[in-house]
PDB file of C-alpha atoms in Angstrom:
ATOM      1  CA  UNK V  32       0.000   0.000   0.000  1.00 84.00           C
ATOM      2  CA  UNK V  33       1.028   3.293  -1.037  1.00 94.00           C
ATOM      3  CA  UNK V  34      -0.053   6.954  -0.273  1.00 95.00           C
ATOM      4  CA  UNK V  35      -0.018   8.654  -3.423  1.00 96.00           C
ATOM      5  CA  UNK V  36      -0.614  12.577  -3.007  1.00 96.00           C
ATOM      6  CA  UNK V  37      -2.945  15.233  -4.986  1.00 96.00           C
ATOM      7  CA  UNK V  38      -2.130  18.410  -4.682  1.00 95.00           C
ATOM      8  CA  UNK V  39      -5.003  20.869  -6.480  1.00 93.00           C
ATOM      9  CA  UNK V  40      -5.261  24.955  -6.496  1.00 92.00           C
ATOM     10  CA  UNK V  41      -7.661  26.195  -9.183  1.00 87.00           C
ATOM     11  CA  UNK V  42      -5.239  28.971 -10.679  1.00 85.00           C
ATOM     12  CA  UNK V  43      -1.531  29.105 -11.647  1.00 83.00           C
ATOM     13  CA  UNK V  44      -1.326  32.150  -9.439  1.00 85.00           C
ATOM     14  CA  UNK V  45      -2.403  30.400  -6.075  1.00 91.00           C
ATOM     15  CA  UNK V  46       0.253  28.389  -3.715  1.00 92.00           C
ATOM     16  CA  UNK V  47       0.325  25.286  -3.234  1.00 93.00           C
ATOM     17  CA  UNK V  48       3.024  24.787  -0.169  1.00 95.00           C
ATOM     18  CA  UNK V  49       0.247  24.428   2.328  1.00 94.00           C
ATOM     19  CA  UNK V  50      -0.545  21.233   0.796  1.00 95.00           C
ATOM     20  CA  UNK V  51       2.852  20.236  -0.042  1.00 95.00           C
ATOM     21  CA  UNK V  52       3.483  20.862   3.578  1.00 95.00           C
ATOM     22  CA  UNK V  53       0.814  18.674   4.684  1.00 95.00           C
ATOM     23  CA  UNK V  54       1.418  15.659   1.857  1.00 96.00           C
ATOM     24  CA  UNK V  55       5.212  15.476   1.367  1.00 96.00           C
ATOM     25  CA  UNK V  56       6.386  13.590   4.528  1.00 96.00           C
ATOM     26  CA  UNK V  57       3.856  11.242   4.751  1.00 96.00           C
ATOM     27  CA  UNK V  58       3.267  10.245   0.326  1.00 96.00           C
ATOM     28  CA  UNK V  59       5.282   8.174  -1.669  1.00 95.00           C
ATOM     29  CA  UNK V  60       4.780  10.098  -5.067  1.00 96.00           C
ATOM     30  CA  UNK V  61       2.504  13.108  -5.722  1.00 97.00           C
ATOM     31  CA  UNK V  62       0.855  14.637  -8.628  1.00 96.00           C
ATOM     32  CA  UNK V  63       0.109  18.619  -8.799  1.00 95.00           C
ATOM     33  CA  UNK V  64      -2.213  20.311 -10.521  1.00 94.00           C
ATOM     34  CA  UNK V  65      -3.604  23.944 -11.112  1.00 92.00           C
ATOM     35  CA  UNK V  66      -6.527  23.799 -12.768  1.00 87.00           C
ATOM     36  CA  UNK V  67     -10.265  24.356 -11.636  1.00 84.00           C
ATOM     37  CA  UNK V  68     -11.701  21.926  -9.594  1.00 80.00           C
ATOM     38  CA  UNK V  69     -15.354  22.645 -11.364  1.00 82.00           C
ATOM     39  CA  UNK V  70     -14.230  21.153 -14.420  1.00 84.00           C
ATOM     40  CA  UNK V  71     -14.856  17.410 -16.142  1.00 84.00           C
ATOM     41  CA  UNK V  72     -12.550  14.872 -14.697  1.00 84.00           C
ATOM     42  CA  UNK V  73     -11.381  14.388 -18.479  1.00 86.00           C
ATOM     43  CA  UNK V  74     -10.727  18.366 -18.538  1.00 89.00           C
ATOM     44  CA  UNK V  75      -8.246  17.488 -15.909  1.00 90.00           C
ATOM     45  CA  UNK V  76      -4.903  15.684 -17.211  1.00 91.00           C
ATOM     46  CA  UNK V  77      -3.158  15.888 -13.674  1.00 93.00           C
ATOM     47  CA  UNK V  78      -5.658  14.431 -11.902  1.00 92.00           C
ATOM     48  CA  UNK V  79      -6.237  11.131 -14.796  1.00 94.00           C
ATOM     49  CA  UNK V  80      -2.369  11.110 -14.492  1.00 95.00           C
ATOM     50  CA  UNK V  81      -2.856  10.642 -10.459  1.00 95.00           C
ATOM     51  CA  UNK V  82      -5.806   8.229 -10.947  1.00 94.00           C
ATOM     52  CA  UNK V  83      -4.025   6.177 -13.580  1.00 95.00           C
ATOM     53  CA  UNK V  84      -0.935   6.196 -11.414  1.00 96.00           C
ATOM     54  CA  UNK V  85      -2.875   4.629  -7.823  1.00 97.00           C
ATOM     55  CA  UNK V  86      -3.274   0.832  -8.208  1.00 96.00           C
ATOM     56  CA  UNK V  87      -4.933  -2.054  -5.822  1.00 96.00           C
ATOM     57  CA  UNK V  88      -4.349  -1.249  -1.523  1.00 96.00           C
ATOM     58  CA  UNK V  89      -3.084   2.541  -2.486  1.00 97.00           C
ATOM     59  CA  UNK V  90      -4.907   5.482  -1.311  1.00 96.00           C
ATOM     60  CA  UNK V  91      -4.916   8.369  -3.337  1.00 97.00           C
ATOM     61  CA  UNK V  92      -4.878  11.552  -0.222  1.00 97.00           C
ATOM     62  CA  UNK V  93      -5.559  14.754  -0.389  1.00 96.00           C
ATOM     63  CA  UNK V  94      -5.070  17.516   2.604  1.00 95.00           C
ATOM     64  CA  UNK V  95      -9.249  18.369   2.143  1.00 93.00           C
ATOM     65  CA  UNK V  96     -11.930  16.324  -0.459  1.00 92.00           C
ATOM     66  CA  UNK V  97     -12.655  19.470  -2.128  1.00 89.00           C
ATOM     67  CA  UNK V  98      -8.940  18.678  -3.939  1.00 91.00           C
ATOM     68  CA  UNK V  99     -10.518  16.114  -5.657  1.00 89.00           C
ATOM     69  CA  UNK V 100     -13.014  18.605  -6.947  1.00 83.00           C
ATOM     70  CA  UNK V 101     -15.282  21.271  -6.407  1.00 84.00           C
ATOM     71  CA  UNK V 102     -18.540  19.421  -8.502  1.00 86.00           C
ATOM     72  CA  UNK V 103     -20.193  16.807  -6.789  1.00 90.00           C
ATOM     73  CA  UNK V 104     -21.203  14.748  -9.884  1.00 90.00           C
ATOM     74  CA  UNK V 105     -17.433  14.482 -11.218  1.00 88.00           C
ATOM     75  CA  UNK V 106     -16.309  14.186  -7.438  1.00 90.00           C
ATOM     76  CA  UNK V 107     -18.677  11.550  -7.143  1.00 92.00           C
ATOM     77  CA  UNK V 108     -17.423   9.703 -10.059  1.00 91.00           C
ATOM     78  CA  UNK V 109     -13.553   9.917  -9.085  1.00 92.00           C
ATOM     79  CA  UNK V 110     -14.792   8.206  -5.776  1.00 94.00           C
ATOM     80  CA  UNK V 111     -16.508   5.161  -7.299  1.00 94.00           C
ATOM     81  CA  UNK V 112     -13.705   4.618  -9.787  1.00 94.00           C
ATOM     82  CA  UNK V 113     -10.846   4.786  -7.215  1.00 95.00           C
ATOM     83  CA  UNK V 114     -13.054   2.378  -5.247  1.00 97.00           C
ATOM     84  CA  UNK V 115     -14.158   0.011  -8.010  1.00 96.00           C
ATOM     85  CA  UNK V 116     -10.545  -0.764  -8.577  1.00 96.00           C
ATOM     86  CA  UNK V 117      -9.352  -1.162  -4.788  1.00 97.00           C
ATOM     87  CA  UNK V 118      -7.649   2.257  -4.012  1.00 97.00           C
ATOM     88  CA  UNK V 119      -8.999   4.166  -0.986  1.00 97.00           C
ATOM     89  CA  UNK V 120      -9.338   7.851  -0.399  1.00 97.00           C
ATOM     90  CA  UNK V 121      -6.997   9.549   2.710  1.00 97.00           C
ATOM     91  CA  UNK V 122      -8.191  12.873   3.145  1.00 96.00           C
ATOM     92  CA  UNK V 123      -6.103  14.667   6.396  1.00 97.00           C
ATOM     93  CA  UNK V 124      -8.438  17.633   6.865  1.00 95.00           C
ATOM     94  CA  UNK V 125     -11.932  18.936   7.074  1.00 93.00           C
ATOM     95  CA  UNK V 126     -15.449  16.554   8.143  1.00 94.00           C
ATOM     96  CA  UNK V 127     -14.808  13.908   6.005  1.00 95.00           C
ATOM     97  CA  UNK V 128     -10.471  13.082   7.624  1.00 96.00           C
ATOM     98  CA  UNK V 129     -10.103   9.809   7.918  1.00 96.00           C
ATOM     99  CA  UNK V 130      -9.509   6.878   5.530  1.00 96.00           C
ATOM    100  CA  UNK V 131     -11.939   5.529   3.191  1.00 96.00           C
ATOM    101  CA  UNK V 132     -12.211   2.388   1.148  1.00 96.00           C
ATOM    102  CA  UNK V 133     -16.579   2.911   0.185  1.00 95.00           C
ATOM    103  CA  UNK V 134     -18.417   5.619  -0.183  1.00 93.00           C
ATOM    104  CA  UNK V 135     -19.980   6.836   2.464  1.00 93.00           C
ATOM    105  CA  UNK V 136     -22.516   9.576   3.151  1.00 95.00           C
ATOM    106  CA  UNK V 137     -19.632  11.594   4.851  1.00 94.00           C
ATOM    107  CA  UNK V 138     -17.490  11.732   1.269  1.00 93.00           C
ATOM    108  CA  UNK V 139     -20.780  12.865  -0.424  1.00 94.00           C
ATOM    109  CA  UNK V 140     -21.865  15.429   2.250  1.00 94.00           C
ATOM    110  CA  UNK V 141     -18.235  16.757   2.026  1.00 94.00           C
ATOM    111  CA  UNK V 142     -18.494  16.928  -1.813  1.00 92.00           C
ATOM    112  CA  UNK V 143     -21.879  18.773  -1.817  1.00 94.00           C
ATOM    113  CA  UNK V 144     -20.666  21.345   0.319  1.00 93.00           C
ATOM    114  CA  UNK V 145     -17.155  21.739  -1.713  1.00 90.00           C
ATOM    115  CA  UNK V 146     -19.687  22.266  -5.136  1.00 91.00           C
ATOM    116  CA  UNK V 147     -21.677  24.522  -2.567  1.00 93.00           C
ATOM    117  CA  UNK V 148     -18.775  26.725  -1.261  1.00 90.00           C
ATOM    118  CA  UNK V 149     -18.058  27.115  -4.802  1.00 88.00           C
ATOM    119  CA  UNK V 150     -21.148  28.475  -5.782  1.00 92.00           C
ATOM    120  CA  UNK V 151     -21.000  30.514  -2.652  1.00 94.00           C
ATOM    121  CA  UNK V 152     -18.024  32.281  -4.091  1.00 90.00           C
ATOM    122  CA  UNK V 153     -19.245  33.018  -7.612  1.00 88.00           C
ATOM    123  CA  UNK V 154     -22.084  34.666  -6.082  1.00 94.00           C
ATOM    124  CA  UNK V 155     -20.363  36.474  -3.950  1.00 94.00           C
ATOM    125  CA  UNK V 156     -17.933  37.913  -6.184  1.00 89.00           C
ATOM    126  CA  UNK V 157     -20.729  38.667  -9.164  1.00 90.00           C
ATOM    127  CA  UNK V 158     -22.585  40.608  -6.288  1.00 92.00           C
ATOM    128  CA  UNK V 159     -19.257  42.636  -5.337  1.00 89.00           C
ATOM    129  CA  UNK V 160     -18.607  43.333  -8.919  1.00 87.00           C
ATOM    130  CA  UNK V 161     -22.372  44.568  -9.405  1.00 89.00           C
ATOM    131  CA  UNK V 162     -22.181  46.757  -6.745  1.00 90.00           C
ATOM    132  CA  UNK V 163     -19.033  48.579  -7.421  1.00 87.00           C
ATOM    133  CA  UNK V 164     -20.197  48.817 -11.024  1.00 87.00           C
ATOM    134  CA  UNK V 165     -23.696  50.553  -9.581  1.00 90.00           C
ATOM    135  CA  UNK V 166     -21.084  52.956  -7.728  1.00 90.00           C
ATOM    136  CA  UNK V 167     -19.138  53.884 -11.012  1.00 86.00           C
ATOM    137  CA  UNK V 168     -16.007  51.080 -10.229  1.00 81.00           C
ATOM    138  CA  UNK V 169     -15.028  49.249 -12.938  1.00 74.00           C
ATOM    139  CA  UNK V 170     -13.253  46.158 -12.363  1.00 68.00           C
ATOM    140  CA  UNK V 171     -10.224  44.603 -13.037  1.00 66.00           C
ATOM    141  CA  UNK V 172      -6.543  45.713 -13.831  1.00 68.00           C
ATOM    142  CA  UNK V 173      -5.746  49.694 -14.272  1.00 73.00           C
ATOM    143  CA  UNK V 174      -5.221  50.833 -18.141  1.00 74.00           C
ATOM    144  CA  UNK V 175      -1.726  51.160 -18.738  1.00 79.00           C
ATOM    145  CA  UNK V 176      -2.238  53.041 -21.495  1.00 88.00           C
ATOM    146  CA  UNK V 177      -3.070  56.538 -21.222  1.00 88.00           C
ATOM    147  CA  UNK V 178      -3.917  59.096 -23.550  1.00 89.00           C
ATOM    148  CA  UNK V 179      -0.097  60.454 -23.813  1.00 91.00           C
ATOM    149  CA  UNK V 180       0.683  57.120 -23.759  1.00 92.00           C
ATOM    150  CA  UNK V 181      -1.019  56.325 -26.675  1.00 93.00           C
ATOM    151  CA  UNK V 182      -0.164  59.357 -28.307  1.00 94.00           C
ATOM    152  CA  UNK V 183       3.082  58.615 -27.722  1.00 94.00           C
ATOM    153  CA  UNK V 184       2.873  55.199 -29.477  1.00 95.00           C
ATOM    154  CA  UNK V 185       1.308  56.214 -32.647  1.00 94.00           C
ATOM    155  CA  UNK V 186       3.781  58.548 -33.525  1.00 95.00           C
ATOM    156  CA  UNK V 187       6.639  56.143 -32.829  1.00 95.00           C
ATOM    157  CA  UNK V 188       4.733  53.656 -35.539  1.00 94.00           C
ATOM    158  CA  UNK V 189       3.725  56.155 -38.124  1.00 94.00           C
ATOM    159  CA  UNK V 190       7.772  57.129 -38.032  1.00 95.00           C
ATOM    160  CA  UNK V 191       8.297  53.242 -38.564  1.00 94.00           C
ATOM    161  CA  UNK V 192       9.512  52.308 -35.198  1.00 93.00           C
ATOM    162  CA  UNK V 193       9.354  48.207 -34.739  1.00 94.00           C
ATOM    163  CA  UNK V 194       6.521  47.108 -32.247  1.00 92.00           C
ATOM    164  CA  UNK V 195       9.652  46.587 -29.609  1.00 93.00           C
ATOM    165  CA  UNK V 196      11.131  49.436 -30.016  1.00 94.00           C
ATOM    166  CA  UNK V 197       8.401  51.288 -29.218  1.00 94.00           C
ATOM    167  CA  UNK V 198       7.592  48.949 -26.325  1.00 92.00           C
ATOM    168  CA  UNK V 199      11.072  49.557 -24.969  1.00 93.00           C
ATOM    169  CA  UNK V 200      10.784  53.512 -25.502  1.00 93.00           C
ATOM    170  CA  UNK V 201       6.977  53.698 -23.476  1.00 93.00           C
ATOM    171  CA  UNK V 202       7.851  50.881 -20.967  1.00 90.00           C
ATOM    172  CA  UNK V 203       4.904  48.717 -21.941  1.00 90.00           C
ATOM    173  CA  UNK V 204       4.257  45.047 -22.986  1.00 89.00           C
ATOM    174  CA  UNK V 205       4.871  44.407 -26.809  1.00 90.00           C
ATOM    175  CA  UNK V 206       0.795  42.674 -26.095  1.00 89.00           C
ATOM    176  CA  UNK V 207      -0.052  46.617 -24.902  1.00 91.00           C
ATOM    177  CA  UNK V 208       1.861  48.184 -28.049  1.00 93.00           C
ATOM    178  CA  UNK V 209      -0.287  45.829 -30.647  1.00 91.00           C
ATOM    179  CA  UNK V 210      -3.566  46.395 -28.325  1.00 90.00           C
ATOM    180  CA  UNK V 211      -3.084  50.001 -28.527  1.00 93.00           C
ATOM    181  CA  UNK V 212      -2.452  49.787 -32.825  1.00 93.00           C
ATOM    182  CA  UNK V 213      -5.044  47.365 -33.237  1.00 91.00           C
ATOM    183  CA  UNK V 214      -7.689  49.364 -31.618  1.00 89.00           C
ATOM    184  CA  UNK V 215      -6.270  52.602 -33.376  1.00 87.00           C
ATOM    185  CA  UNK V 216      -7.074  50.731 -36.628  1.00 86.00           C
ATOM    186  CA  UNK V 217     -10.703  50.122 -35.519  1.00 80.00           C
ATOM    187  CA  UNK V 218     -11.396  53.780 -34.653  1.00 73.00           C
ATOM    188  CA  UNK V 219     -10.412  54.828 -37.743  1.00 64.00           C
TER     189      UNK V 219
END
């Protein structure tokens, strides 16, 4: 028997040490993914890597269930796979710790709620963007570009500067420079 480790954060910006920290002494081989946990097992090559990786006696573990995924249907479906074939579930935190070789109403309850926080969040953060829009906020990153910026730009092209060039002169992305020409074109 074997403890094979999944390690799961939804975005390539979030940490994953926590779990590392939790996993590492105690699993023989882990798998790491960043990737949503909403999504289709299939949608999730890390995780079939993991689950085609665990054989007979191992136990795939995970630091909290909602690693294994954040809908209950696909959650529910990693379960009865990893049990069909012998390999139990170790989960170290949260109401459902313990090992498990069957489902159990614990596993599902835990999954539910993981799909439920989830929604939770989305709502949450659609309501906080729908209220700062209703109080003239607009979301999301700052424009880098502004108008002398801009200016600045299209002058440097129409004297036949090279897209890094003019980067380099403005300090901006080349992504910003082409942005900036490409919606010049459109206004025109």
């Amino acid at each position: 028997m074997a403890l094979i480790g999944l390690v799961r954060v939804s975005t390539d910006k979030q940490n994953t040490q926590r779990q590392h920290d939790a996993l590492d002494p105690i699993c023989w081989k882990m798998f790491e993914e960043k990737i949503s946990g909403k999504l289709a097992t299939d949608d999730r090559p890390d995780l079939l890597t993991a689950l085609s990786y665990v054989r007979d006696g191992d136990l795939l573990c995970v630091q909290e269930v909602d690693r294994l995924g954040r809908n209950l249907l696909e959650g529910l479906i990693v379960l009865n796979d990893l049990f069909q074939r012998g390999v139990g579930v170790k989960v170290l935190e949260g109401i459902a710790a313990g090992e498990h070789t069957e489902r159990s109403l614990i596993l599902d309850l835990a999954l539910a709620l993981a799909e439920d926080r989830r929604r939770d969040i989305v709502r949450k953060t659609v309501n906080g963007l729908e209220a700062a829009r209703a109080r003239g906020r607009i979301g999301g990153r700052r424009l880098v570009v502004d108008d002398d910026k801009r200016a600045a730009i299209l002058a440097r092209r129409e004297r036949g500067e090279s897209i890094r060039t003019i980067a380099t002169g403005v300090k901006v992305s080349v992504g910003v420079v082409h942005k900036t020409l490409t919606e010049a074109k459109t206004t025109l």
